[in-house]
mmCIF file of C-alpha atoms in Angstrom:
data_model
loop_
_atom_site.group_PDB
_atom_site.id
_atom_site.type_symbol
_atom_site.label_atom_id
_atom_site.label_comp_id
_atom_site.label_asym_id
_atom_site.label_seq_id
_atom_site.Cartn_x
_atom_site.Cartn_y
_atom_site.Cartn_z
ATOM 1 C CA MET X 148 -33.562 -86.741 -13.379
ATOM 2 C CA SER X 149 -31.079 -83.969 -12.457
ATOM 3 C CA SER X 150 -29.703 -81.744 -15.226
ATOM 4 C CA PRO X 151 -25.890 -82.003 -15.928
ATOM 5 C CA GLN X 152 -23.783 -79.453 -14.056
ATOM 6 C CA PRO X 153 -21.712 -77.151 -16.261
ATOM 7 C CA ASP X 154 -18.188 -78.094 -16.555
ATOM 8 C CA PHE X 155 -16.229 -75.141 -15.218
ATOM 9 C CA LEU X 156 -12.891 -76.955 -14.992
ATOM 10 C CA GLY X 157 -12.547 -78.273 -18.586
ATOM 11 C CA PRO X 158 -9.387 -79.626 -20.149
ATOM 12 C CA ASP X 159 -8.338 -76.038 -21.234
ATOM 13 C CA ALA X 160 -8.508 -74.600 -17.750
ATOM 14 C CA ALA X 161 -4.777 -74.953 -17.225
ATOM 15 C CA TYR X 162 -4.082 -72.701 -20.238
ATOM 16 C CA GLN X 163 -6.573 -70.099 -18.969
ATOM 17 C CA ALA X 164 -4.585 -69.359 -15.776
ATOM 18 C CA THR X 165 -2.745 -65.977 -15.552
ATOM 19 C CA PRO X 166 0.954 -66.564 -16.175
ATOM 20 C CA GLN X 167 3.253 -65.751 -13.268
ATOM 21 C CA LYS X 168 6.158 -63.431 -14.015
ATOM 22 C CA PRO X 169 9.465 -64.935 -12.943
ATOM 23 C CA GLY X 170 11.113 -62.931 -10.104
ATOM 24 C CA LYS X 171 14.469 -61.306 -10.591
ATOM 25 C CA PRO X 172 17.395 -63.690 -9.633
ATOM 26 C CA ARG X 173 19.291 -62.423 -6.597
ATOM 27 C CA ARG X 174 22.825 -61.436 -7.322
ATOM 28 C CA PRO X 175 24.505 -61.025 -3.910
ATOM 29 C CA TRP X 176 27.954 -61.127 -5.511
ATOM 30 C CA ARG X 177 27.522 -57.587 -6.786
ATOM 31 C CA ALA X 178 27.198 -56.077 -3.289
ATOM 32 C CA THR X 179 29.796 -58.433 -2.088
ATOM 33 C CA LEU X 180 32.272 -57.270 -4.746
ATOM 34 C CA MET X 181 31.450 -53.558 -4.249
ATOM 35 C CA VAL X 182 31.988 -53.646 -0.493
ATOM 36 C CA ALA X 183 35.155 -55.756 -0.667
ATOM 37 C CA LEU X 184 36.696 -53.466 -3.258
ATOM 38 C CA LEU X 185 35.736 -50.071 -1.585
ATOM 39 C CA LEU X 186 36.485 -51.032 2.085
ATOM 40 C CA PRO X 187 40.330 -50.930 1.898
ATOM 41 C CA PRO X 188 40.623 -47.550 0.040
ATOM 42 C CA VAL X 189 37.944 -46.015 2.380
ATOM 43 C CA LEU X 190 40.008 -47.048 5.422
ATOM 44 C CA LEU X 191 43.249 -45.872 3.765
ATOM 45 C CA GLY X 192 41.664 -42.531 3.222
ATOM 46 C CA SER X 193 40.418 -42.373 6.794
ATOM 47 C CA GLY X 194 43.895 -43.265 8.083
ATOM 48 C CA TRP X 195 45.351 -40.479 6.065
ATOM 49 C CA LEU X 196 42.765 -37.934 7.277
ATOM 50 C CA ALA X 197 43.781 -38.919 10.837
ATOM 51 C CA GLN X 198 47.328 -37.681 10.131
ATOM 52 C CA SER X 199 46.211 -34.194 9.481
ATOM 53 C CA GLU X 200 46.848 -31.198 11.708
ATOM 54 C CA SER X 201 43.089 -30.517 11.870
ATOM 55 C CA THR X 202 41.189 -32.156 14.695
ATOM 56 C CA LEU X 203 37.967 -31.904 12.591
ATOM 57 C CA LEU X 204 39.582 -33.881 9.776
ATOM 58 C CA LEU X 205 40.772 -36.427 12.242
ATOM 59 C CA LEU X 206 37.190 -36.822 13.610
ATOM 60 C CA LEU X 207 35.865 -36.934 9.978
ATOM 61 C CA GLY X 208 38.313 -39.854 9.209
ATOM 62 C CA VAL X 209 37.040 -41.791 12.318
ATOM 63 C CA VAL X 210 33.431 -41.228 11.387
ATOM 64 C CA VAL X 211 33.930 -42.283 7.769
ATOM 65 C CA ALA X 212 35.807 -45.411 8.977
ATOM 66 C CA LEU X 213 33.043 -46.330 11.384
ATOM 67 C CA ALA X 214 30.402 -45.881 8.726
ATOM 68 C CA ALA X 215 32.292 -48.152 6.269
ATOM 69 C CA LEU X 216 32.862 -50.812 8.907
ATOM 70 C CA LEU X 217 29.251 -50.641 10.022
ATOM 71 C CA VAL X 218 28.185 -51.436 6.389
ATOM 72 C CA ALA X 219 30.657 -54.262 6.144
ATOM 73 C CA TRP X 220 29.503 -55.617 9.507
ATOM 74 C CA ALA X 221 25.841 -55.562 8.266
ATOM 75 C CA TYR X 222 26.729 -57.356 5.050
ATOM 76 C CA ALA X 223 28.951 -60.028 6.613
ATOM 77 C CA GLY X 224 26.601 -60.908 9.566
ATOM 78 C CA ALA X 225 27.014 -60.288 13.234
ATOM 79 C CA GLY X 226 29.740 -62.964 13.980
ATOM 80 C CA PRO X 227 32.086 -62.495 11.113
ATOM 81 C CA GLY X 228 31.157 -58.749 10.799
ATOM 82 C CA THR X 229 32.506 -58.182 14.352
ATOM 83 C CA PHE X 230 35.899 -59.569 13.314
ATOM 84 C CA VAL X 231 35.771 -57.485 10.137
ATOM 85 C CA ALA X 232 35.121 -54.335 12.099
ATOM 86 C CA VAL X 233 38.024 -55.067 14.630
ATOM 87 C CA LEU X 234 40.491 -56.005 11.884
ATOM 88 C CA GLY X 235 39.475 -52.967 9.806
ATOM 89 C CA PHE X 236 39.900 -50.444 12.683
ATOM 90 C CA ALA X 237 43.240 -52.000 13.432
ATOM 91 C CA PHE X 238 44.308 -51.759 9.843
ATOM 92 C CA MET X 239 43.420 -48.012 9.798
ATOM 93 C CA LEU X 240 45.490 -47.453 12.993
ATOM 94 C CA PHE X 241 48.552 -49.109 11.525
ATOM 95 C CA VAL X 242 48.410 -47.863 7.974
ATOM 96 C CA GLY X 243 47.696 -44.253 8.768
ATOM 97 C CA PRO X 244 50.913 -43.510 10.719
ATOM 98 C CA ALA X 245 52.842 -45.724 8.299
ATOM 99 C CA MET X 246 51.752 -43.634 5.391
ATOM 100 C CA GLY X 247 52.334 -40.339 7.326
ATOM 101 C CA GLU X 248 55.877 -41.239 8.317
ATOM 102 C CA THR X 249 56.880 -42.463 4.796
ATOM 103 C CA VAL X 250 55.463 -39.340 3.111
ATOM 104 C CA LEU X 251 57.009 -36.876 5.522
ATOM 105 C CA ASP X 252 60.425 -38.602 5.257
ATOM 106 C CA ARG X 253 60.341 -38.525 1.487
ATOM 107 C CA HIS X 254 58.748 -35.201 0.706
ATOM 108 C CA GLY X 255 59.270 -33.169 3.905
ATOM 109 C CA VAL X 256 61.636 -30.119 3.812
ATOM 110 C CA ARG X 257 64.499 -30.312 6.261
ATOM 111 C CA THR X 258 65.028 -26.821 7.614
ATOM 112 C CA PRO X 259 67.616 -25.461 10.038
ATOM 113 C CA ALA X 260 66.045 -24.406 13.366
ATOM 114 C CA VAL X 261 66.945 -23.242 16.897
ATOM 115 C CA VAL X 262 65.798 -24.741 20.180
ATOM 116 C CA ALA X 263 64.011 -21.842 21.906
ATOM 117 C CA GLY X 264 62.844 -23.702 25.010
ATOM 118 C CA PHE X 265 61.292 -26.829 26.295
ATOM 119 C CA GLY X 266 57.736 -28.107 27.116
ATOM 120 C CA GLU X 267 56.076 -30.551 29.387
ATOM 121 C CA MET X 268 55.369 -34.194 28.585
ATOM 122 C CA SER X 269 52.694 -34.834 25.952
ATOM 123 C CA ALA X 270 50.007 -37.361 26.835
ATOM 124 C CA ARG X 271 49.405 -38.167 23.153
ATOM 125 C CA TYR X 272 52.961 -39.375 22.365
ATOM 126 C CA ASP X 273 54.293 -40.380 25.839
ATOM 127 C CA ARG X 274 57.270 -38.005 25.677
ATOM 128 C CA ALA X 275 59.545 -37.154 28.458
ATOM 129 C CA ARG X 276 59.778 -33.511 27.288
ATOM 130 C CA THR X 277 59.271 -31.542 24.158
ATOM 131 C CA CYS X 278 61.558 -29.006 22.285
ATOM 132 C CA LYS X 279 60.194 -25.716 21.223
ATOM 133 C CA LEU X 280 61.692 -25.035 17.736
ATOM 134 C CA VAL X 281 61.836 -21.742 15.847
ATOM 135 C CA TRP X 282 62.923 -21.489 12.143
ATOM 136 C CA GLU X 283 62.579 -19.214 9.201
ATOM 137 C CA ASP X 284 60.819 -20.382 6.065
ATOM 138 C CA ARG X 285 63.145 -20.564 3.095
ATOM 139 C CA ASP X 286 60.491 -19.330 0.494
ATOM 140 C CA THR X 287 58.392 -16.910 2.397
ATOM 141 C CA GLY X 288 60.659 -15.703 5.211
ATOM 142 C CA GLU X 289 57.933 -16.368 7.776
ATOM 143 C CA ILE X 290 58.920 -17.527 11.158
ATOM 144 C CA GLY X 291 57.565 -21.012 12.114
ATOM 145 C CA ARG X 292 57.146 -22.412 15.589
ATOM 146 C CA VAL X 293 56.438 -25.876 16.777
ATOM 147 C CA GLU X 294 56.651 -27.904 20.015
ATOM 148 C CA THR X 295 57.774 -31.320 19.130
ATOM 149 C CA GLY X 296 60.333 -34.014 19.971
ATOM 150 C CA GLY X 297 60.350 -37.059 22.155
ATOM 151 C CA LEU X 298 62.566 -39.513 24.006
ATOM 152 C CA SER X 299 64.636 -40.180 20.865
ATOM 153 C CA ALA X 300 64.722 -36.586 19.571
ATOM 154 C CA CYS X 301 64.484 -34.003 22.347
ATOM 155 C CA THR X 302 67.078 -35.625 24.485
ATOM 156 C CA ASP X 303 68.424 -34.383 27.845
ATOM 157 C CA ASP X 304 71.742 -33.095 26.341
ATOM 158 C CA ILE X 305 69.975 -30.512 24.159
ATOM 159 C CA LYS X 306 70.134 -27.005 25.541
ATOM 160 C CA ALA X 307 68.173 -23.873 24.748
ATOM 161 C CA GLY X 308 69.804 -22.117 21.799
ATOM 162 C CA ASP X 309 71.231 -25.218 20.327
ATOM 163 C CA PRO X 310 70.847 -25.672 16.497
ATOM 164 C CA ALA X 311 68.320 -28.325 15.296
ATOM 165 C CA VAL X 312 66.713 -29.473 12.119
ATOM 166 C CA VAL X 313 62.890 -29.568 11.630
ATOM 167 C CA VAL X 314 61.151 -31.443 8.961
ATOM 168 C CA VAL X 315 58.297 -29.385 7.533
ATOM 169 C CA ASP X 316 55.511 -30.784 5.357
ATOM 170 C CA PRO X 317 55.317 -28.474 2.270
ATOM 171 C CA THR X 318 51.527 -29.105 2.006
ATOM 172 C CA GLY X 319 50.966 -28.280 5.653
ATOM 173 C CA TRP X 320 49.131 -31.535 6.177
ATOM 174 C CA GLN X 321 51.272 -32.871 9.003
ATOM 175 C CA PHE X 322 52.787 -31.295 12.008
ATOM 176 C CA PRO X 323 56.515 -30.223 11.641
ATOM 177 C CA ARG X 324 58.741 -32.712 13.525
ATOM 178 C CA MET X 325 62.430 -32.957 14.587
ATOM 179 C CA ALA X 326 64.633 -34.637 12.041
ATOM 180 C CA ALA X 327 65.556 -37.317 14.483
ATOM 181 C CA GLU X 328 61.859 -38.280 14.742
ATOM 182 C CA VAL X 329 61.296 -38.580 10.916
ATOM 183 C CA LYS X 330 62.026 -41.950 9.401
ATOM 184 C CA PRO X 331 60.114 -44.118 6.902
ATOM 185 C CA ALA X 332 57.772 -46.708 8.257
ATOM 186 C CA SER X 333 59.375 -49.996 8.937
ATOM 187 C CA THR X 334 58.836 -53.260 6.856
ATOM 188 C CA THR X 335 57.183 -54.739 9.897
ATOM 189 C CA ALA X 336 54.661 -51.953 10.017
ATOM 190 C CA TRP X 337 53.796 -52.369 6.368
ATOM 191 C CA ALA X 338 53.761 -56.210 6.740
ATOM 192 C CA ILE X 339 51.307 -55.892 9.708
ATOM 193 C CA SER X 340 49.099 -53.495 7.830
ATOM 194 C CA GLY X 341 48.967 -55.800 4.790
ATOM 195 C CA GLY X 342 48.210 -58.827 6.963
ATOM 196 C CA LEU X 343 45.349 -56.940 8.690
ATOM 197 C CA CYS X 344 43.843 -55.904 5.383
ATOM 198 C CA VAL X 345 44.011 -59.409 3.887
ATOM 199 C CA ALA X 346 42.467 -60.973 7.040
ATOM 200 C CA MET X 347 39.686 -58.306 6.983
ATOM 201 C CA GLU X 348 38.844 -59.122 3.393
ATOM 202 C CA LEU X 349 38.923 -62.919 3.897
ATOM 203 C CA MET X 350 36.659 -62.621 6.951
ATOM 204 C CA PHE X 351 34.213 -60.405 5.041
ATOM 205 C CA LEU X 352 34.081 -62.825 2.064
ATOM 206 C CA TRP X 353 33.648 -65.821 4.427
ATOM 207 C CA GLY X 354 30.826 -64.049 6.181
ATOM 208 C CA ARG X 355 29.081 -63.355 2.968
ATOM 209 C CA ALA X 356 29.553 -66.930 1.794
ATOM 210 C CA ARG X 357 27.904 -68.170 5.033
ATOM 211 C CA LYS X 358 24.774 -66.069 4.449
ATOM 212 C CA PHE X 359 24.128 -67.531 0.944
ATOM 213 C CA ASP X 360 24.961 -71.132 1.504
#
C-alpha cells in the first residue's frame, strides 16, 4: 500500500504566488503634443537664422531644421514622416524670407546713398546687375558700402553718381538693400506659409494616430 503523496498544490497555492507589478501605461500623447507644439517655432527660428548676413548662422538654421524634421519623421513613421519633412522644409523656405522682408520694411532705416558703380549678375538672386551703394551712417558717421539691387531696383536707367536710397537693418542682422527692393511680404506668401504649417501638423498627427491604432 503506497503512502499518500504530499499535496504541494493545495487550495491556498493561488494566494502564495508572487504578485506581478502592473506596468506603466504608455502615454504616447505626451511626446506627440511636445513635438507638435515645438516643431513650428523651431522651424520659424531656423528660417529667421537663414536671413542673417552670417553664413555660419544660415548653416546653423539648416542643421537645426533638419534635426527637428528628423525627430518628427521618426515619431510620425516613414510614410507620413516623409511628407512632414517635405512640408516642414518648404514652410521654412517660405516663412523665413516673409519674416525678413516684413521686418526690414517696418524697422529698416531708409538712408540716402550714392550709386558708386555696378557689379555682375548674382547667382543667388538671379539679378541682371547690381548697384554698388555708398552712404554715411546718420548716427556714427561711418561710411557704409553694399552691392545690392536687382531687375526691379538696379535698373538700366540708373547711372553712376545717381542718388539712391538704401534700407539698413539697425540690428545688422540682414543685408542692406535698395529701397525699391524692400516691401512687406504679400498676403499670398503668408497664406502659403500658414497652409504649409497646418498641413505639416495634420500630417504629423495622422502619422502618430496610425502608429497607435
